[in-house]
């Protein structure tokens, strides 16, 4: 059960009265109850405290001296627990765009992890995205049936909000004729009235 559940036995932190509980992993779980029933004691003082303590203990002695060591919670055992992060409701941020990743400063590490070991795929059809040399691209085009029509697109705006009027002006000034805006083909001389607060994609037809 520990593989798909976090299993707690004999939790006694603060208001908890020697409770046993099994919490499913990889799911969104809400802990509810009356004020003073031990919700925070279970989430923060037991699960988070033990997850953080185990993680810190796994580090070298040199690294541990720079981190605050949390006390071991009053609990008999916890199985299936991973390293944990926690944000309580008292945490305040003046930035309305803050996320769990930015508040806990884990965002940069996740970005690095995805960039190094992630396998990007096309969001439209699930095809793996792989880098290709110029020779590979030419060979792929030459292998197509005779008279096959192809388009070469150069993205200049990717999922960015705004009207992008200066982008269109520059594209036209650079001598390009057509663009694909949000998946639809247009002549660059057309008048574009994009929604300012909506994300857009703009690609030049080379």
mmCIF file of C-alpha atoms in Angstrom:
data_model
loop_
_atom_site.group_PDB
_atom_site.id
_atom_site.type_symbol
_atom_site.label_atom_id
_atom_site.label_comp_id
_atom_site.label_asym_id
_atom_site.label_seq_id
_atom_site.Cartn_x
_atom_site.Cartn_y
_atom_site.Cartn_z
ATOM 1 C CA UNK A 1 0.000 0.000 0.000
ATOM 2 C CA UNK A 2 2.913 2.375 0.735
ATOM 3 C CA UNK A 3 3.662 2.629 -3.007
ATOM 4 C CA UNK A 4 0.396 4.395 -3.764
ATOM 5 C CA UNK A 5 -0.457 5.730 -0.293
ATOM 6 C CA UNK A 6 1.188 7.694 2.496
ATOM 7 C CA UNK A 7 0.468 5.606 5.584
ATOM 8 C CA UNK A 8 0.653 7.275 8.998
ATOM 9 C CA UNK A 9 0.558 5.309 12.263
ATOM 10 C CA UNK A 10 0.239 6.823 15.729
ATOM 11 C CA UNK A 11 0.375 10.550 14.951
ATOM 12 C CA UNK A 12 0.326 12.575 18.197
ATOM 13 C CA UNK A 13 1.547 16.045 17.227
ATOM 14 C CA UNK A 14 -0.375 18.771 19.098
ATOM 15 C CA UNK A 15 -4.118 18.030 18.762
ATOM 16 C CA UNK A 16 -3.715 14.621 17.128
ATOM 17 C CA UNK A 17 -4.699 11.750 19.421
ATOM 18 C CA UNK A 18 -2.638 8.785 18.249
ATOM 19 C CA UNK A 19 -4.386 8.634 14.858
ATOM 20 C CA UNK A 20 -3.783 6.313 11.912
ATOM 21 C CA UNK A 21 -4.476 7.581 8.398
ATOM 22 C CA UNK A 22 -3.823 6.514 4.810
ATOM 23 C CA UNK A 23 -3.527 9.267 2.187
ATOM 24 C CA UNK A 24 -3.474 8.448 -1.570
ATOM 25 C CA UNK A 25 -0.380 9.622 -3.450
ATOM 26 C CA UNK A 26 -0.380 11.578 -6.739
ATOM 27 C CA UNK A 27 -3.845 12.956 -6.070
ATOM 28 C CA UNK A 28 -5.301 16.246 -4.870
ATOM 29 C CA UNK A 29 -6.224 15.623 -1.237
ATOM 30 C CA UNK A 30 -8.092 18.037 1.049
ATOM 31 C CA UNK A 31 -7.904 17.723 4.837
ATOM 32 C CA UNK A 32 -11.041 19.208 6.413
ATOM 33 C CA UNK A 33 -12.463 19.461 9.907
ATOM 34 C CA UNK A 34 -13.482 21.761 12.740
ATOM 35 C CA UNK A 35 -11.141 24.411 14.066
ATOM 36 C CA UNK A 36 -8.646 22.772 16.397
ATOM 37 C CA UNK A 37 -9.269 19.268 15.065
ATOM 38 C CA UNK A 38 -5.651 18.830 13.976
ATOM 39 C CA UNK A 39 -5.693 19.602 10.247
ATOM 40 C CA UNK A 40 -2.517 21.699 10.328
ATOM 41 C CA UNK A 41 -0.939 19.328 12.837
ATOM 42 C CA UNK A 42 -1.316 16.484 10.346
ATOM 43 C CA UNK A 43 -0.369 18.406 7.194
ATOM 44 C CA UNK A 44 2.441 20.659 8.459
ATOM 45 C CA UNK A 45 3.668 19.355 11.808
ATOM 46 C CA UNK A 46 3.587 15.686 10.841
ATOM 47 C CA UNK A 47 3.725 15.028 7.083
ATOM 48 C CA UNK A 48 5.725 18.077 6.002
ATOM 49 C CA UNK A 49 8.004 18.019 9.039
ATOM 50 C CA UNK A 50 8.922 14.366 8.537
ATOM 51 C CA UNK A 51 9.313 14.700 4.752
ATOM 52 C CA UNK A 52 11.613 17.694 5.164
ATOM 53 C CA UNK A 53 13.567 16.054 7.998
ATOM 54 C CA UNK A 54 14.236 12.915 5.961
ATOM 55 C CA UNK A 55 15.351 14.946 2.974
ATOM 56 C CA UNK A 56 17.778 17.049 5.024
ATOM 57 C CA UNK A 57 19.179 13.924 6.680
ATOM 58 C CA UNK A 58 19.991 12.496 3.239
ATOM 59 C CA UNK A 59 22.300 15.427 2.480
ATOM 60 C CA UNK A 60 25.959 15.670 3.348
ATOM 61 C CA UNK A 61 27.044 17.057 6.707
ATOM 62 C CA UNK A 62 28.426 20.103 4.891
ATOM 63 C CA UNK A 63 25.071 20.847 3.226
ATOM 64 C CA UNK A 64 23.087 20.248 6.418
ATOM 65 C CA UNK A 65 24.894 23.026 8.266
ATOM 66 C CA UNK A 66 23.256 25.592 5.980
ATOM 67 C CA UNK A 67 19.722 24.227 6.446
ATOM 68 C CA UNK A 68 17.417 24.386 9.419
ATOM 69 C CA UNK A 69 16.888 20.903 10.841
ATOM 70 C CA UNK A 70 13.259 20.201 11.757
ATOM 71 C CA UNK A 71 12.395 18.214 14.856
ATOM 72 C CA UNK A 72 11.137 14.677 14.413
ATOM 73 C CA UNK A 73 7.322 14.727 14.717
ATOM 74 C CA UNK A 74 5.580 12.726 17.435
ATOM 75 C CA UNK A 75 4.515 9.760 15.294
ATOM 76 C CA UNK A 76 5.152 6.019 15.358
ATOM 77 C CA UNK A 77 5.799 5.624 11.619
ATOM 78 C CA UNK A 78 5.148 7.144 8.191
ATOM 79 C CA UNK A 79 5.530 5.043 5.045
ATOM 80 C CA UNK A 80 5.460 6.155 1.391
ATOM 81 C CA UNK A 81 6.546 9.716 2.151
ATOM 82 C CA UNK A 82 8.548 11.763 -0.380
ATOM 83 C CA UNK A 83 10.531 14.994 0.144
ATOM 84 C CA UNK A 84 7.943 17.700 0.798
ATOM 85 C CA UNK A 85 7.310 21.393 0.263
ATOM 86 C CA UNK A 86 4.648 23.374 2.114
ATOM 87 C CA UNK A 87 3.070 26.821 1.988
ATOM 88 C CA UNK A 88 0.737 27.756 4.834
ATOM 89 C CA UNK A 89 -2.156 30.179 4.527
ATOM 90 C CA UNK A 90 -0.248 32.869 6.434
ATOM 91 C CA UNK A 91 2.333 33.117 3.649
ATOM 92 C CA UNK A 92 1.978 36.506 1.984
ATOM 93 C CA UNK A 93 3.280 37.661 -1.363
ATOM 94 C CA UNK A 94 2.849 41.019 -3.025
ATOM 95 C CA UNK A 95 3.094 39.479 -6.462
ATOM 96 C CA UNK A 96 -0.332 38.236 -7.652
ATOM 97 C CA UNK A 97 1.413 36.002 -10.216
ATOM 98 C CA UNK A 98 3.273 33.995 -7.572
ATOM 99 C CA UNK A 99 2.943 30.209 -7.771
ATOM 100 C CA UNK A 100 3.969 27.313 -5.563
ATOM 101 C CA UNK A 101 7.092 27.030 -7.708
ATOM 102 C CA UNK A 102 8.145 30.667 -7.311
ATOM 103 C CA UNK A 103 7.257 30.997 -3.613
ATOM 104 C CA UNK A 104 9.222 27.861 -2.698
ATOM 105 C CA UNK A 105 12.031 28.751 -5.159
ATOM 106 C CA UNK A 106 11.802 25.300 -6.746
ATOM 107 C CA UNK A 107 10.782 26.685 -10.138
ATOM 108 C CA UNK A 108 14.331 27.154 -11.465
ATOM 109 C CA UNK A 109 15.272 23.607 -10.506
ATOM 110 C CA UNK A 110 12.188 22.201 -12.237
ATOM 111 C CA UNK A 111 13.004 24.182 -15.374
ATOM 112 C CA UNK A 112 16.527 22.777 -15.352
ATOM 113 C CA UNK A 113 15.237 19.248 -14.752
ATOM 114 C CA UNK A 114 12.775 19.398 -17.652
ATOM 115 C CA UNK A 115 15.394 20.926 -19.958
ATOM 116 C CA UNK A 116 17.971 18.226 -19.194
ATOM 117 C CA UNK A 117 15.960 15.019 -18.892
ATOM 118 C CA UNK A 118 12.571 15.918 -20.335
ATOM 119 C CA UNK A 119 11.366 14.545 -23.664
ATOM 120 C CA UNK A 120 9.450 17.265 -25.542
ATOM 121 C CA UNK A 121 6.504 16.189 -27.671
ATOM 122 C CA UNK A 122 4.255 17.990 -30.114
ATOM 123 C CA UNK A 123 1.149 19.230 -28.243
ATOM 124 C CA UNK A 124 -0.982 18.604 -31.332
ATOM 125 C CA UNK A 125 -0.240 14.988 -32.236
ATOM 126 C CA UNK A 126 2.152 13.688 -29.579
ATOM 127 C CA UNK A 127 5.083 13.242 -31.972
ATOM 128 C CA UNK A 128 8.474 13.444 -30.187
ATOM 129 C CA UNK A 129 10.323 16.690 -30.932
ATOM 130 C CA UNK A 130 13.944 16.131 -31.897
ATOM 131 C CA UNK A 131 16.631 18.467 -33.200
ATOM 132 C CA UNK A 132 17.663 17.856 -36.804
ATOM 133 C CA UNK A 133 20.667 18.940 -38.810
ATOM 134 C CA UNK A 134 20.267 20.919 -42.022
ATOM 135 C CA UNK A 135 21.138 17.787 -43.994
ATOM 136 C CA UNK A 136 18.442 15.758 -42.231
ATOM 137 C CA UNK A 137 15.808 18.395 -42.948
ATOM 138 C CA UNK A 138 16.795 18.612 -46.619
ATOM 139 C CA UNK A 139 16.717 14.824 -46.968
ATOM 140 C CA UNK A 140 13.282 14.679 -45.381
ATOM 141 C CA UNK A 141 11.935 17.265 -47.798
ATOM 142 C CA UNK A 142 13.556 15.575 -50.809
ATOM 143 C CA UNK A 143 11.982 12.255 -49.799
ATOM 144 C CA UNK A 144 8.477 13.693 -50.207
ATOM 145 C CA UNK A 145 6.461 12.856 -53.336
ATOM 146 C CA UNK A 146 7.057 15.063 -56.366
ATOM 147 C CA UNK A 147 5.047 18.328 -56.450
ATOM 148 C CA UNK A 148 4.344 18.141 -52.720
ATOM 149 C CA UNK A 149 3.701 21.629 -51.351
ATOM 150 C CA UNK A 150 5.474 22.634 -48.156
ATOM 151 C CA UNK A 151 5.559 25.746 -46.012
ATOM 152 C CA UNK A 152 8.477 26.963 -43.940
ATOM 153 C CA UNK A 153 7.338 28.982 -40.938
ATOM 154 C CA UNK A 154 9.430 31.093 -38.572
ATOM 155 C CA UNK A 155 7.816 31.772 -35.166
ATOM 156 C CA UNK A 156 8.238 35.364 -33.964
ATOM 157 C CA UNK A 157 5.579 35.454 -31.222
ATOM 158 C CA UNK A 158 4.804 32.396 -29.114
ATOM 159 C CA UNK A 159 1.960 32.501 -26.593
ATOM 160 C CA UNK A 160 2.362 36.184 -25.747
ATOM 161 C CA UNK A 161 -0.374 38.683 -24.954
ATOM 162 C CA UNK A 162 -0.704 41.934 -26.846
ATOM 163 C CA UNK A 163 -1.805 43.477 -30.119
ATOM 164 C CA UNK A 164 1.700 43.073 -31.626
ATOM 165 C CA UNK A 165 1.237 45.904 -34.121
ATOM 166 C CA UNK A 166 4.983 46.651 -34.235
ATOM 167 C CA UNK A 167 5.667 42.987 -34.983
ATOM 168 C CA UNK A 168 3.444 43.108 -38.057
ATOM 169 C CA UNK A 169 5.023 46.392 -39.150
ATOM 170 C CA UNK A 170 8.511 44.910 -38.939
ATOM 171 C CA UNK A 171 7.467 41.748 -40.802
ATOM 172 C CA UNK A 172 6.078 43.845 -43.646
ATOM 173 C CA UNK A 173 9.129 46.131 -43.625
ATOM 174 C CA UNK A 174 11.416 43.095 -43.915
ATOM 175 C CA UNK A 175 9.646 42.122 -47.136
ATOM 176 C CA UNK A 176 7.597 39.115 -46.064
ATOM 177 C CA UNK A 177 4.194 38.611 -47.657
ATOM 178 C CA UNK A 178 2.222 36.171 -45.501
ATOM 179 C CA UNK A 179 1.911 35.267 -41.835
ATOM 180 C CA UNK A 180 0.085 32.641 -39.832
ATOM 181 C CA UNK A 181 -1.696 34.138 -36.843
ATOM 182 C CA UNK A 182 -3.168 31.772 -34.267
ATOM 183 C CA UNK A 183 -3.250 28.979 -36.836
ATOM 184 C CA UNK A 184 -4.818 30.982 -39.684
ATOM 185 C CA UNK A 185 -3.039 32.267 -42.814
ATOM 186 C CA UNK A 186 -3.145 36.006 -43.616
ATOM 187 C CA UNK A 187 -1.575 38.526 -45.955
ATOM 188 C CA UNK A 188 0.754 40.721 -43.927
ATOM 189 C CA UNK A 189 -0.883 43.820 -45.476
ATOM 190 C CA UNK A 190 -4.180 43.024 -43.736
ATOM 191 C CA UNK A 191 -5.308 45.056 -40.737
ATOM 192 C CA UNK A 192 -4.873 43.010 -37.569
ATOM 193 C CA UNK A 193 -6.914 43.701 -34.435
ATOM 194 C CA UNK A 194 -5.696 41.137 -31.951
ATOM 195 C CA UNK A 195 -7.167 40.986 -28.462
ATOM 196 C CA UNK A 196 -4.727 42.709 -26.129
ATOM 197 C CA UNK A 197 -5.283 40.389 -23.156
ATOM 198 C CA UNK A 198 -5.224 37.135 -25.118
ATOM 199 C CA UNK A 199 -2.144 35.030 -25.886
ATOM 200 C CA UNK A 200 -1.241 34.842 -29.577
ATOM 201 C CA UNK A 201 1.083 32.980 -31.934
ATOM 202 C CA UNK A 202 2.563 34.717 -34.973
ATOM 203 C CA UNK A 203 4.645 32.904 -37.592
ATOM 204 C CA UNK A 204 6.240 34.269 -40.750
ATOM 205 C CA UNK A 205 5.791 32.297 -43.958
ATOM 206 C CA UNK A 206 9.359 32.285 -45.250
#
